[in-house]
PDB file of C-alpha atoms and ligand atoms in Angstrom:
ATOM      1  CA  MET A   1     -29.473 -19.148 144.357  1.00  0.00           C
ATOM      2  CA  ASN A   2     -30.104 -22.855 144.693  1.00  0.00           C
ATOM      3  CA  TYR A   3     -26.525 -24.012 145.081  1.00  0.00           C
ATOM      4  CA  ARG A   4     -25.625 -25.419 148.513  1.00  0.00           C
ATOM      5  CA  HIS A   5     -22.040 -26.517 148.964  1.00  0.00           C
ATOM      6  CA  ILE A   6     -22.896 -29.016 151.709  1.00  0.00           C
ATOM      7  CA  TYR A   7     -23.832 -31.517 148.946  1.00  0.00           C
ATOM      8  CA  HIS A   8     -20.324 -31.301 147.496  1.00  0.00           C
ATOM      9  CA  ALA A   9     -18.068 -30.480 150.453  1.00  0.00           C
ATOM     10  CA  GLY A  10     -14.919 -32.578 150.531  1.00  0.00           C
ATOM     11  CA  ASN A  11     -15.343 -33.950 147.012  1.00  0.00           C
ATOM     12  CA  PHE A  12     -12.379 -34.317 144.623  1.00  0.00           C
ATOM     13  CA  ALA A  13     -12.781 -30.712 143.444  1.00  0.00           C
ATOM     14  CA  ASP A  14     -12.607 -29.401 147.015  1.00  0.00           C
ATOM     15  CA  VAL A  15      -9.545 -31.569 147.630  1.00  0.00           C
ATOM     16  CA  LEU A  16      -7.512 -30.062 144.789  1.00  0.00           C
ATOM     17  CA  LYS A  17      -8.724 -26.506 145.486  1.00  0.00           C
ATOM     18  CA  HIS A  18      -8.069 -26.672 149.219  1.00  0.00           C
ATOM     19  CA  ALA A  19      -4.718 -28.436 148.869  1.00  0.00           C
ATOM     20  CA  VAL A  20      -3.568 -25.645 146.514  1.00  0.00           C
ATOM     21  CA  LEU A  21      -5.028 -22.914 148.751  1.00  0.00           C
ATOM     22  CA  ALA A  22      -3.041 -24.324 151.671  1.00  0.00           C
ATOM     23  CA  ARG A  23       0.166 -24.287 149.573  1.00  0.00           C
ATOM     24  CA  LEU A  24      -0.490 -20.655 148.594  1.00  0.00           C
ATOM     25  CA  ILE A  25      -0.954 -19.685 152.245  1.00  0.00           C
ATOM     26  CA  VAL A  26       2.217 -21.496 153.324  1.00  0.00           C
ATOM     27  CA  TYR A  27       4.085 -19.679 150.584  1.00  0.00           C
ATOM     28  CA  MET A  28       2.745 -16.271 151.706  1.00  0.00           C
ATOM     29  CA  GLN A  29       3.947 -17.065 155.213  1.00  0.00           C
ATOM     30  CA  GLN A  30       7.562 -17.344 154.109  1.00  0.00           C
ATOM     31  CA  LYS A  31       7.675 -13.600 154.801  1.00  0.00           C
ATOM     32  CA  ASP A  32       6.723 -12.164 158.203  1.00  0.00           C
ATOM     33  CA  LYS A  33       4.599  -9.456 156.640  1.00  0.00           C
ATOM     34  CA  ALA A  34       0.855  -9.900 156.936  1.00  0.00           C
ATOM     35  CA  PHE A  35      -1.288 -10.902 153.972  1.00  0.00           C
ATOM     36  CA  ARG A  36      -5.031 -10.980 153.320  1.00  0.00           C
ATOM     37  CA  LEU A  37      -7.126 -13.713 151.751  1.00  0.00           C
ATOM     38  CA  LEU A  38     -10.110 -12.373 149.830  1.00  0.00           C
ATOM     39  CA  ASP A  39     -12.555 -15.280 149.491  1.00  0.00           C
ATOM     40  CA  THR A  40     -15.237 -14.010 147.108  1.00  0.00           C
ATOM     41  CA  HIS A  41     -17.591 -17.034 147.292  1.00  0.00           C
ATOM     42  CA  ALA A  42     -16.918 -18.313 150.772  1.00  0.00           C
ATOM     43  CA  GLY A  43     -19.742 -20.740 151.636  1.00  0.00           C
ATOM     44  CA  ILE A  44     -20.513 -21.607 155.273  1.00  0.00           C
ATOM     45  CA  GLY A  45     -16.971 -22.458 156.344  1.00  0.00           C
ATOM     46  CA  LEU A  46     -17.539 -25.753 158.125  1.00  0.00           C
ATOM     47  CA  TYR A  47     -19.386 -28.771 156.775  1.00  0.00           C
ATOM     48  CA  ASP A  48     -20.919 -31.658 158.671  1.00  0.00           C
ATOM     49  CA  LEU A  49     -20.282 -34.704 156.509  1.00  0.00           C
ATOM     50  CA  SER A  50     -22.635 -36.770 158.644  1.00  0.00           C
ATOM     51  CA  SER A  51     -25.538 -34.460 157.710  1.00  0.00           C
ATOM     52  CA  GLU A  52     -28.413 -35.703 155.599  1.00  0.00           C
ATOM     53  CA  GLU A  53     -27.345 -33.455 152.680  1.00  0.00           C
ATOM     54  CA  ALA A  54     -23.718 -34.634 152.607  1.00  0.00           C
ATOM     55  CA  GLN A  55     -24.749 -38.260 153.076  1.00  0.00           C
ATOM     56  CA  LYS A  56     -27.257 -37.963 150.232  1.00  0.00           C
ATOM     57  CA  THR A  57     -24.583 -37.438 147.568  1.00  0.00           C
ATOM     58  CA  GLY A  58     -21.696 -39.014 149.485  1.00  0.00           C
ATOM     59  CA  GLU A  59     -19.322 -37.096 147.199  1.00  0.00           C
ATOM     60  CA  TRP A  60     -16.813 -36.606 150.020  1.00  0.00           C
ATOM     61  CA  ARG A  61     -16.278 -40.356 150.230  1.00  0.00           C
ATOM     62  CA  ASP A  62     -14.568 -40.338 146.799  1.00  0.00           C
ATOM     63  CA  GLY A  63     -12.638 -37.172 147.683  1.00  0.00           C
ATOM     64  CA  ILE A  64     -11.270 -36.441 151.139  1.00  0.00           C
ATOM     65  CA  GLY A  65     -12.549 -39.824 152.356  1.00  0.00           C
ATOM     66  CA  ARG A  66     -10.245 -41.691 149.970  1.00  0.00           C
ATOM     67  CA  LEU A  67      -7.311 -39.322 150.434  1.00  0.00           C
ATOM     68  CA  LEU A  68      -7.260 -39.631 154.218  1.00  0.00           C
ATOM     69  CA  ASP A  69      -7.034 -43.411 153.893  1.00  0.00           C
ATOM     70  CA  ALA A  70      -4.357 -43.379 151.183  1.00  0.00           C
ATOM     71  CA  GLU A  71      -0.681 -44.251 151.463  1.00  0.00           C
ATOM     72  CA  LEU A  72       1.209 -41.363 149.855  1.00  0.00           C
ATOM     73  CA  PRO A  73       4.876 -41.138 148.886  1.00  0.00           C
ATOM     74  CA  ALA A  74       6.757 -38.963 151.385  1.00  0.00           C
ATOM     75  CA  PRO A  75       7.287 -35.916 149.112  1.00  0.00           C
ATOM     76  CA  VAL A  76       3.568 -35.781 148.260  1.00  0.00           C
ATOM     77  CA  ALA A  77       2.566 -36.292 151.897  1.00  0.00           C
ATOM     78  CA  THR A  78       4.746 -33.274 152.718  1.00  0.00           C
ATOM     79  CA  ILE A  79       3.130 -31.137 149.997  1.00  0.00           C
ATOM     80  CA  LEU A  80      -0.378 -32.049 151.195  1.00  0.00           C
ATOM     81  CA  ALA A  81       0.444 -31.866 154.926  1.00  0.00           C
ATOM     82  CA  PRO A  82      -0.811 -28.313 155.630  1.00  0.00           C
ATOM     83  CA  TYR A  83      -4.200 -29.258 154.165  1.00  0.00           C
ATOM     84  CA  LEU A  84      -4.502 -32.798 155.513  1.00  0.00           C
ATOM     85  CA  ASP A  85      -3.217 -31.885 158.982  1.00  0.00           C
ATOM     86  CA  ALA A  86      -5.935 -29.213 159.218  1.00  0.00           C
ATOM     87  CA  VAL A  87      -8.640 -31.699 158.205  1.00  0.00           C
ATOM     88  CA  ARG A  88      -7.307 -34.287 160.661  1.00  0.00           C
ATOM     89  CA  SER A  89      -7.137 -31.798 163.494  1.00  0.00           C
ATOM     90  CA  LEU A  90     -10.870 -31.123 163.101  1.00  0.00           C
ATOM     91  CA  ASN A  91     -11.509 -34.841 163.431  1.00  0.00           C
ATOM     92  CA  PRO A  92      -9.361 -35.994 166.345  1.00  0.00           C
ATOM     93  CA  GLU A  93     -11.344 -39.234 166.787  1.00  0.00           C
ATOM     94  CA  GLY A  94     -10.101 -40.426 163.393  1.00  0.00           C
ATOM     95  CA  GLU A  95     -13.364 -40.851 161.509  1.00  0.00           C
ATOM     96  CA  ILE A  96     -14.071 -37.768 159.412  1.00  0.00           C
ATOM     97  CA  THR A  97     -17.277 -35.867 160.144  1.00  0.00           C
ATOM     98  CA  LEU A  98     -16.173 -32.241 159.859  1.00  0.00           C
ATOM     99  CA  TYR A  99     -14.716 -30.710 156.722  1.00  0.00           C
ATOM    100  CA  PRO A 100     -13.273 -27.188 156.535  1.00  0.00           C
ATOM    101  CA  GLY A 101     -14.372 -24.946 153.690  1.00  0.00           C
ATOM    102  CA  SER A 102     -11.937 -22.414 152.290  1.00  0.00           C
ATOM    103  CA  PRO A 103     -12.431 -19.702 154.977  1.00  0.00           C
ATOM    104  CA  LYS A 104     -12.098 -22.143 157.857  1.00  0.00           C
ATOM    105  CA  LEU A 105      -9.068 -23.890 156.341  1.00  0.00           C
ATOM    106  CA  ALA A 106      -7.371 -20.553 155.770  1.00  0.00           C
ATOM    107  CA  ARG A 107      -8.138 -19.384 159.295  1.00  0.00           C
ATOM    108  CA  MET A 108      -6.691 -22.602 160.729  1.00  0.00           C
ATOM    109  CA  LEU A 109      -3.435 -21.913 158.881  1.00  0.00           C
ATOM    110  CA  PHE A 110      -3.215 -18.193 159.695  1.00  0.00           C
ATOM    111  CA  ARG A 111      -0.623 -16.508 161.888  1.00  0.00           C
ATOM    112  CA  PRO A 112      -1.811 -13.679 164.178  1.00  0.00           C
ATOM    113  CA  GLN A 113      -1.024 -11.043 161.543  1.00  0.00           C
ATOM    114  CA  ASP A 114      -2.960 -12.647 158.646  1.00  0.00           C
ATOM    115  CA  ARG A 115      -6.474 -11.528 157.674  1.00  0.00           C
ATOM    116  CA  LEU A 116      -9.505 -12.920 155.868  1.00  0.00           C
ATOM    117  CA  SER A 117     -12.239 -11.042 154.036  1.00  0.00           C
ATOM    118  CA  ALA A 118     -15.005 -13.496 153.169  1.00  0.00           C
ATOM    119  CA  MET A 119     -17.946 -12.663 150.887  1.00  0.00           C
ATOM    120  CA  GLU A 120     -21.046 -14.822 150.727  1.00  0.00           C
ATOM    121  CA  LEU A 121     -24.219 -13.707 148.973  1.00  0.00           C
ATOM    122  CA  HIS A 122     -26.695 -16.276 150.292  1.00  0.00           C
ATOM    123  CA  PRO A 123     -28.198 -14.648 153.425  1.00  0.00           C
ATOM    124  CA  ASP A 124     -28.473 -17.891 155.442  1.00  0.00           C
ATOM    125  CA  ASP A 125     -24.975 -19.022 154.503  1.00  0.00           C
ATOM    126  CA  SER A 126     -23.531 -15.616 155.176  1.00  0.00           C
ATOM    127  CA  ARG A 127     -25.139 -15.577 158.641  1.00  0.00           C
ATOM    128  CA  ARG A 128     -23.762 -19.034 159.418  1.00  0.00           C
ATOM    129  CA  LEU A 129     -20.303 -17.993 158.303  1.00  0.00           C
ATOM    130  CA  ALA A 130     -20.451 -14.829 160.396  1.00  0.00           C
ATOM    131  CA  ARG A 131     -21.487 -16.902 163.406  1.00  0.00           C
ATOM    132  CA  LEU A 132     -18.555 -19.288 162.861  1.00  0.00           C
ATOM    133  CA  PHE A 133     -16.116 -16.385 163.122  1.00  0.00           C
ATOM    134  CA  GLU A 134     -17.972 -14.299 165.687  1.00  0.00           C
ATOM    135  CA  GLY A 135     -15.520 -12.271 167.788  1.00  0.00           C
ATOM    136  CA  ASP A 136     -12.568 -13.202 165.569  1.00  0.00           C
ATOM    137  CA  TYR A 137     -10.782  -9.938 164.776  1.00  0.00           C
ATOM    138  CA  GLN A 138      -8.793 -11.593 161.960  1.00  0.00           C
ATOM    139  CA  VAL A 139     -11.905 -12.342 159.912  1.00  0.00           C
ATOM    140  CA  ARG A 140     -14.484 -10.098 158.294  1.00  0.00           C
ATOM    141  CA  VAL A 141     -17.578 -11.725 156.774  1.00  0.00           C
ATOM    142  CA  THR A 142     -19.723  -9.640 154.428  1.00  0.00           C
ATOM    143  CA  GLU A 143     -23.012 -10.533 152.770  1.00  0.00           C
ATOM    144  CA  LEU A 144     -22.053  -9.247 149.355  1.00  0.00           C
ATOM    145  CA  ASP A 145     -21.824 -10.205 145.694  1.00  0.00           C
ATOM    146  CA  GLY A 146     -18.285 -11.561 145.444  1.00  0.00           C
ATOM    147  CA  TRP A 147     -17.890 -10.228 141.905  1.00  0.00           C
ATOM    148  CA  LEU A 148     -18.239  -6.701 143.273  1.00  0.00           C
ATOM    149  CA  ALA A 149     -15.550  -7.383 145.869  1.00  0.00           C
ATOM    150  CA  LEU A 150     -13.080  -7.982 143.036  1.00  0.00           C
ATOM    151  CA  GLY A 151     -13.272  -4.265 142.352  1.00  0.00           C
ATOM    152  CA  ALA A 152     -14.017  -2.457 145.573  1.00  0.00           C
ATOM    153  CA  HIS A 153     -11.954  -4.623 147.944  1.00  0.00           C
ATOM    154  CA  LEU A 154      -8.690  -4.576 146.003  1.00  0.00           C
ATOM    155  CA  PRO A 155      -5.891  -3.967 146.602  1.00  0.00           C
ATOM    156  CA  PRO A 156      -5.937  -5.083 150.243  1.00  0.00           C
ATOM    157  CA  LYS A 157      -4.405  -2.660 152.666  1.00  0.00           C
ATOM    158  CA  GLU A 158      -1.687  -5.214 153.493  1.00  0.00           C
ATOM    159  CA  LYS A 159      -0.633  -5.003 149.798  1.00  0.00           C
ATOM    160  CA  ARG A 160      -0.021  -8.765 149.884  1.00  0.00           C
ATOM    161  CA  GLY A 161      -2.801 -11.175 149.240  1.00  0.00           C
ATOM    162  CA  ILE A 162      -4.484 -14.210 147.788  1.00  0.00           C
ATOM    163  CA  VAL A 163      -7.800 -13.898 145.968  1.00  0.00           C
ATOM    164  CA  LEU A 164      -9.890 -17.067 145.808  1.00  0.00           C
ATOM    165  CA  VAL A 165     -12.771 -17.022 143.322  1.00  0.00           C
ATOM    166  CA  ASP A 166     -14.924 -20.117 143.679  1.00  0.00           C
ATOM    167  CA  PRO A 167     -18.363 -19.476 142.154  1.00  0.00           C
ATOM    168  CA  PRO A 168     -21.077 -22.143 142.024  1.00  0.00           C
ATOM    169  CA  PHE A 169     -21.404 -22.126 138.200  1.00  0.00           C
ATOM    170  CA  GLU A 170     -25.183 -22.332 138.440  1.00  0.00           C
ATOM    171  CA  LEU A 171     -25.658 -19.379 136.066  1.00  0.00           C
ATOM    172  CA  GLU A 172     -24.909 -19.102 132.359  1.00  0.00           C
ATOM    173  CA  GLY A 173     -21.755 -17.167 131.532  1.00  0.00           C
ATOM    174  CA  GLU A 174     -19.777 -17.977 134.665  1.00  0.00           C
ATOM    175  CA  TYR A 175     -16.567 -18.732 132.670  1.00  0.00           C
ATOM    176  CA  GLU A 176     -16.794 -15.299 131.017  1.00  0.00           C
ATOM    177  CA  ARG A 177     -17.523 -13.692 134.380  1.00  0.00           C
ATOM    178  CA  ILE A 178     -14.318 -15.198 135.778  1.00  0.00           C
ATOM    179  CA  VAL A 179     -12.259 -13.774 132.907  1.00  0.00           C
ATOM    180  CA  ASP A 180     -13.848 -10.321 133.281  1.00  0.00           C
ATOM    181  CA  GLY A 181     -13.501 -10.448 137.059  1.00  0.00           C
ATOM    182  CA  LEU A 182      -9.824 -11.369 136.830  1.00  0.00           C
ATOM    183  CA  ALA A 183      -9.130  -8.616 134.292  1.00  0.00           C
ATOM    184  CA  ARG A 184     -10.779  -6.038 136.580  1.00  0.00           C
ATOM    185  CA  ALA A 185      -9.096  -7.308 139.732  1.00  0.00           C
ATOM    186  CA  TYR A 186      -5.660  -7.575 138.133  1.00  0.00           C
ATOM    187  CA  ARG A 187      -5.799  -3.958 136.997  1.00  0.00           C
ATOM    188  CA  ARG A 188      -6.206  -2.931 140.652  1.00  0.00           C
ATOM    189  CA  PHE A 189      -3.900  -5.514 142.229  1.00  0.00           C
ATOM    190  CA  SER A 190      -1.375  -6.939 139.794  1.00  0.00           C
ATOM    191  CA  THR A 191       0.918  -8.432 142.450  1.00  0.00           C
ATOM    192  CA  GLY A 192      -1.838 -10.530 144.029  1.00  0.00           C
ATOM    193  CA  VAL A 193      -1.942 -14.301 143.829  1.00  0.00           C
ATOM    194  CA  TYR A 194      -5.237 -15.407 142.292  1.00  0.00           C
ATOM    195  CA  CYS A 195      -6.796 -18.855 142.467  1.00  0.00           C
ATOM    196  CA  LEU A 196      -9.862 -19.299 140.257  1.00  0.00           C
ATOM    197  CA  TRP A 197     -11.936 -22.457 140.181  1.00  0.00           C
ATOM    198  CA  TYR A 198     -13.823 -23.923 137.223  1.00  0.00           C
ATOM    199  CA  PRO A 199     -15.690 -27.161 136.556  1.00  0.00           C
ATOM    200  CA  ILE A 200     -14.858 -29.655 133.816  1.00  0.00           C
ATOM    201  CA  LYS A 201     -17.663 -31.625 132.233  1.00  0.00           C
ATOM    202  CA  ARG A 202     -18.874 -32.543 128.786  1.00  0.00           C
ATOM    203  CA  GLY A 203     -19.529 -29.478 126.630  1.00  0.00           C
ATOM    204  CA  ALA A 204     -17.839 -27.022 129.016  1.00  0.00           C
ATOM    205  CA  PRO A 205     -16.126 -24.254 127.017  1.00  0.00           C
ATOM    206  CA  ILE A 206     -12.692 -24.941 128.493  1.00  0.00           C
ATOM    207  CA  ALA A 207     -10.646 -24.217 125.358  1.00  0.00           C
ATOM    208  CA  ALA A 208     -12.377 -20.860 124.798  1.00  0.00           C
ATOM    209  CA  PHE A 209     -11.989 -20.046 128.494  1.00  0.00           C
ATOM    210  CA  HIS A 210      -8.243 -20.731 128.318  1.00  0.00           C
ATOM    211  CA  GLU A 211      -7.910 -18.651 125.145  1.00  0.00           C
ATOM    212  CA  ALA A 212      -9.714 -15.734 126.784  1.00  0.00           C
ATOM    213  CA  LEU A 213      -7.388 -15.930 129.782  1.00  0.00           C
ATOM    214  CA  LYS A 214      -4.357 -16.068 127.499  1.00  0.00           C
ATOM    215  CA  ALA A 215      -5.549 -12.911 125.783  1.00  0.00           C
ATOM    216  CA  LEU A 216      -5.355 -10.943 129.043  1.00  0.00           C
ATOM    217  CA  GLU A 217      -2.115  -9.056 129.497  1.00  0.00           C
ATOM    218  CA  ILE A 218      -1.139 -11.172 132.500  1.00  0.00           C
ATOM    219  CA  PRO A 219       2.348 -12.660 132.334  1.00  0.00           C
ATOM    220  CA  LYS A 220       2.070 -15.617 134.721  1.00  0.00           C
ATOM    221  CA  ILE A 221      -0.948 -17.910 134.571  1.00  0.00           C
ATOM    222  CA  LEU A 222      -0.689 -21.539 135.627  1.00  0.00           C
ATOM    223  CA  CYS A 223      -3.428 -24.074 134.947  1.00  0.00           C
ATOM    224  CA  ALA A 224      -3.985 -27.307 136.876  1.00  0.00           C
ATOM    225  CA  GLU A 225      -6.665 -29.832 135.990  1.00  0.00           C
ATOM    226  CA  LEU A 226      -7.709 -33.151 137.426  1.00  0.00           C
ATOM    227  CA  SER A 227     -10.359 -35.334 135.823  1.00  0.00           C
ATOM    228  CA  VAL A 228     -11.499 -38.336 137.811  1.00  0.00           C
ATOM    229  CA  LYS A 229     -13.557 -39.973 135.072  1.00  0.00           C
ATOM    230  CA  SER A 230     -14.556 -39.844 131.434  1.00  0.00           C
ATOM    231  CA  ASP A 231     -16.699 -36.861 130.429  1.00  0.00           C
ATOM    232  CA  ARG A 232     -19.091 -39.373 128.872  1.00  0.00           C
ATOM    233  CA  ASP A 233     -20.289 -40.022 132.381  1.00  0.00           C
ATOM    234  CA  LEU A 234     -22.793 -37.206 132.702  1.00  0.00           C
ATOM    235  CA  THR A 235     -23.475 -37.608 136.416  1.00  0.00           C
ATOM    236  CA  GLY A 236     -21.823 -34.654 138.150  1.00  0.00           C
ATOM    237  CA  LEU A 237     -18.492 -33.155 137.211  1.00  0.00           C
ATOM    238  CA  SER A 238     -15.886 -35.225 135.431  1.00  0.00           C
ATOM    239  CA  GLY A 239     -13.074 -32.918 136.442  1.00  0.00           C
ATOM    240  CA  THR A 240     -11.932 -29.819 138.222  1.00  0.00           C
ATOM    241  CA  GLY A 241      -9.695 -26.961 137.147  1.00  0.00           C
ATOM    242  CA  LEU A 242      -7.754 -24.179 138.806  1.00  0.00           C
ATOM    243  CA  ILE A 243      -6.219 -21.080 137.300  1.00  0.00           C
ATOM    244  CA  ILE A 244      -3.430 -19.673 139.427  1.00  0.00           C
ATOM    245  CA  VAL A 245      -2.142 -16.203 138.603  1.00  0.00           C
ATOM    246  CA  ASN A 246       1.281 -15.223 139.986  1.00  0.00           C
ATOM    247  CA  PRO A 247       1.832 -18.673 141.494  1.00  0.00           C
ATOM    248  CA  PRO A 248       4.720 -19.279 143.889  1.00  0.00           C
ATOM    249  CA  PHE A 249       7.690 -20.464 141.855  1.00  0.00           C
ATOM    250  CA  THR A 250       7.538 -23.865 143.583  1.00  0.00           C
ATOM    251  CA  LEU A 251       3.872 -24.570 142.826  1.00  0.00           C
ATOM    252  CA  LYS A 252       4.230 -26.118 139.395  1.00  0.00           C
ATOM    253  CA  ASP A 253       6.740 -28.669 140.647  1.00  0.00           C
ATOM    254  CA  GLU A 254       4.550 -29.414 143.655  1.00  0.00           C
ATOM    255  CA  LEU A 255       1.536 -29.982 141.419  1.00  0.00           C
ATOM    256  CA  HIS A 256       3.639 -32.070 139.085  1.00  0.00           C
ATOM    257  CA  ALA A 257       4.372 -34.369 142.019  1.00  0.00           C
ATOM    258  CA  ALA A 258       0.932 -34.288 143.665  1.00  0.00           C
ATOM    259  CA  LEU A 259      -1.467 -34.523 140.705  1.00  0.00           C
ATOM    260  CA  PRO A 260      -0.549 -38.093 139.665  1.00  0.00           C
ATOM    261  CA  GLU A 261      -1.117 -39.236 143.258  1.00  0.00           C
ATOM    262  CA  LEU A 262      -4.418 -37.353 143.556  1.00  0.00           C
ATOM    263  CA  LYS A 263      -5.478 -38.983 140.314  1.00  0.00           C
ATOM    264  CA  ARG A 264      -4.410 -42.429 141.487  1.00  0.00           C
ATOM    265  CA  VAL A 265      -6.287 -42.065 144.773  1.00  0.00           C
ATOM    266  CA  MET A 266      -9.496 -40.408 143.507  1.00  0.00           C
ATOM    267  CA  ALA A 267      -9.899 -41.898 139.997  1.00  0.00           C
ATOM    268  CA  GLN A 268     -13.405 -43.191 139.302  1.00  0.00           C
ATOM    269  CA  ASP A 269     -12.620 -44.891 136.009  1.00  0.00           C
ATOM    270  CA  ARG A 270      -9.671 -45.583 133.735  1.00  0.00           C
ATOM    271  CA  TYR A 271     -10.081 -42.285 131.867  1.00  0.00           C
ATOM    272  CA  ALA A 272      -8.951 -40.217 134.851  1.00  0.00           C
ATOM    273  CA  SER A 273      -6.250 -37.727 133.875  1.00  0.00           C
ATOM    274  CA  HIS A 274      -4.406 -34.627 134.991  1.00  0.00           C
ATOM    275  CA  ARG A 275      -2.370 -31.819 133.528  1.00  0.00           C
ATOM    276  CA  CYS A 276      -0.543 -28.768 134.758  1.00  0.00           C
ATOM    277  CA  PHE A 277       0.871 -26.180 132.391  1.00  0.00           C
ATOM    278  CA  TRP A 278       1.533 -22.491 131.900  1.00  0.00           C
ATOM    279  CA  LEU A 279      -1.275 -20.724 130.046  1.00  0.00           C
ATOM    280  CA  ARG A 280       0.976 -17.690 130.069  1.00  0.00           C
ATOM    281  CA  GLY A 281       4.507 -17.723 131.385  1.00  0.00           C
ATOM    282  CA  GLU A 282       7.894 -19.217 131.249  1.00  0.00           C
ATOM    283  CA  THR A 283       8.340 -22.904 130.674  1.00  0.00           C
ATOM    284  CA  THR A 284      11.890 -23.664 131.721  1.00  0.00           C
ATOM    285  CA  GLU A 285      14.103 -26.006 129.708  1.00  0.00           C
ATOM    286  CA  ALA A 286      13.915 -28.569 132.553  1.00  0.00           C
ATOM    287  CA  GLU A 287      10.099 -28.419 132.484  1.00  0.00           C
ATOM    288  CA  ARG A 288      10.030 -28.739 128.706  1.00  0.00           C
ATOM    289  CA  GLN A 289      12.127 -31.896 128.815  1.00  0.00           C
ATOM    290  CA  ARG A 290      10.189 -33.382 131.725  1.00  0.00           C
ATOM    291  CA  ASP A 291       6.648 -32.511 130.542  1.00  0.00           C
TER     292      ASP A 291
HETATM  293  N1  SAM B 301     -15.210 -21.417 148.560  1.00  0.00           N
HETATM  294  C1  SAM B 301     -15.996 -22.356 149.360  1.00  0.00           C
HETATM  295  C2  SAM B 301     -15.075 -23.435 149.857  1.00  0.00           C
HETATM  296  O1  SAM B 301     -14.085 -23.757 149.178  1.00  0.00           O
HETATM  297  O2  SAM B 301     -15.342 -23.974 150.930  1.00  0.00           O
HETATM  298  C3  SAM B 301     -17.122 -22.970 148.589  1.00  0.00           C
HETATM  299  C4  SAM B 301     -17.967 -22.003 147.876  1.00  0.00           C
HETATM  300  S1  SAM B 301     -19.311 -22.678 146.987  1.00  0.00           S
HETATM  301  C5  SAM B 301     -18.558 -23.478 145.628  1.00  0.00           C
HETATM  302  C6  SAM B 301     -19.961 -21.223 146.226  1.00  0.00           C
HETATM  303  C7  SAM B 301     -20.660 -20.279 147.221  1.00  0.00           C
HETATM  304  O3  SAM B 301     -20.893 -19.029 146.557  1.00  0.00           O
HETATM  305  C8  SAM B 301     -22.010 -20.743 147.705  1.00  0.00           C
HETATM  306  O4  SAM B 301     -22.002 -20.748 149.115  1.00  0.00           O
HETATM  307  C9  SAM B 301     -23.006 -19.683 147.185  1.00  0.00           C
HETATM  308  O5  SAM B 301     -24.062 -19.409 148.090  1.00  0.00           O
HETATM  309  C10 SAM B 301     -22.125 -18.485 147.028  1.00  0.00           C
HETATM  310  N2  SAM B 301     -22.501 -17.499 146.018  1.00  0.00           N
HETATM  311  C11 SAM B 301     -23.227 -17.645 144.889  1.00  0.00           C
HETATM  312  N3  SAM B 301     -23.235 -16.499 144.159  1.00  0.00           N
HETATM  313  C12 SAM B 301     -22.486 -15.605 144.855  1.00  0.00           C
HETATM  314  C13 SAM B 301     -22.077 -14.268 144.613  1.00  0.00           C
HETATM  315  N4  SAM B 301     -22.458 -13.615 143.503  1.00  0.00           N
HETATM  316  N5  SAM B 301     -21.286 -13.664 145.524  1.00  0.00           N
HETATM  317  C14 SAM B 301     -20.887 -14.311 146.651  1.00  0.00           C
HETATM  318  N6  SAM B 301     -21.244 -15.585 146.930  1.00  0.00           N
HETATM  319  C15 SAM B 301     -22.025 -16.226 146.046  1.00  0.00           C
END
């Protein structure tokens, strides 16, 4: 396990993933009933962007760094507000030095009744995450293989929940593992909202991955992708993708509004692009005409 998220925290992929996670949480909170977030690959929760590691790659500068400085149209600012307000509140002096990972962001948005189960396999990272939430009865951190949690930890006892699967993709076969993991999890918890992350770069088997997801008997699967540069540029990722199962009915429209702005703000060359479409599900007549 060589992957350390500190090198990538706050980059364009984190921005899209965390902005969507915040929307999913806000949506869950439209009902008073409690929900649980199962974060299968949780990381350390809080990232110091002034650290040597984060400064070495500087990836956050082209992600959250650009977004915080950007002028956004009012509707998009509203969509991104739960996410950006959380980031800003960690950095009251203005200049950004702290960036919330998925468990910390979620916890910042929680109401008293909401719960987080966070899995992290790396012993050091798991210990750091546990320390971050020490004494917090709303959070349980477990040093565990997140893929196992997709079986044993579902359904949550609240019967309402979001499952975030954000693996490091350092091993072969991670796309297949996501498909298998989703199939297993969905059998146990078909009403859950799932958010699955995947990288986009030259040679990545995206089309086969999408086909495999389509072949699952899951009626509602939304896909959102943002590429910030041409995949001919082989340094780092060219793009980022999210699969959202059982998305809130408003999410596609929100992404339709936000993705062009995220592209505009974080593009690294003129080949930047975005798309958002149903892999499985209803495309309404209005969407068909607009898309
Ligand atoms: N979800 C985090 C966020 O958004 O802030 C970032 C997670 S990072 C991309 C992936 C994390 O998964 C790393 O911290 C890594 O140590 C951990 N990891 C790797 N394999 C794992 C496994 N099988 N189960 C749980 N965690 C794992």
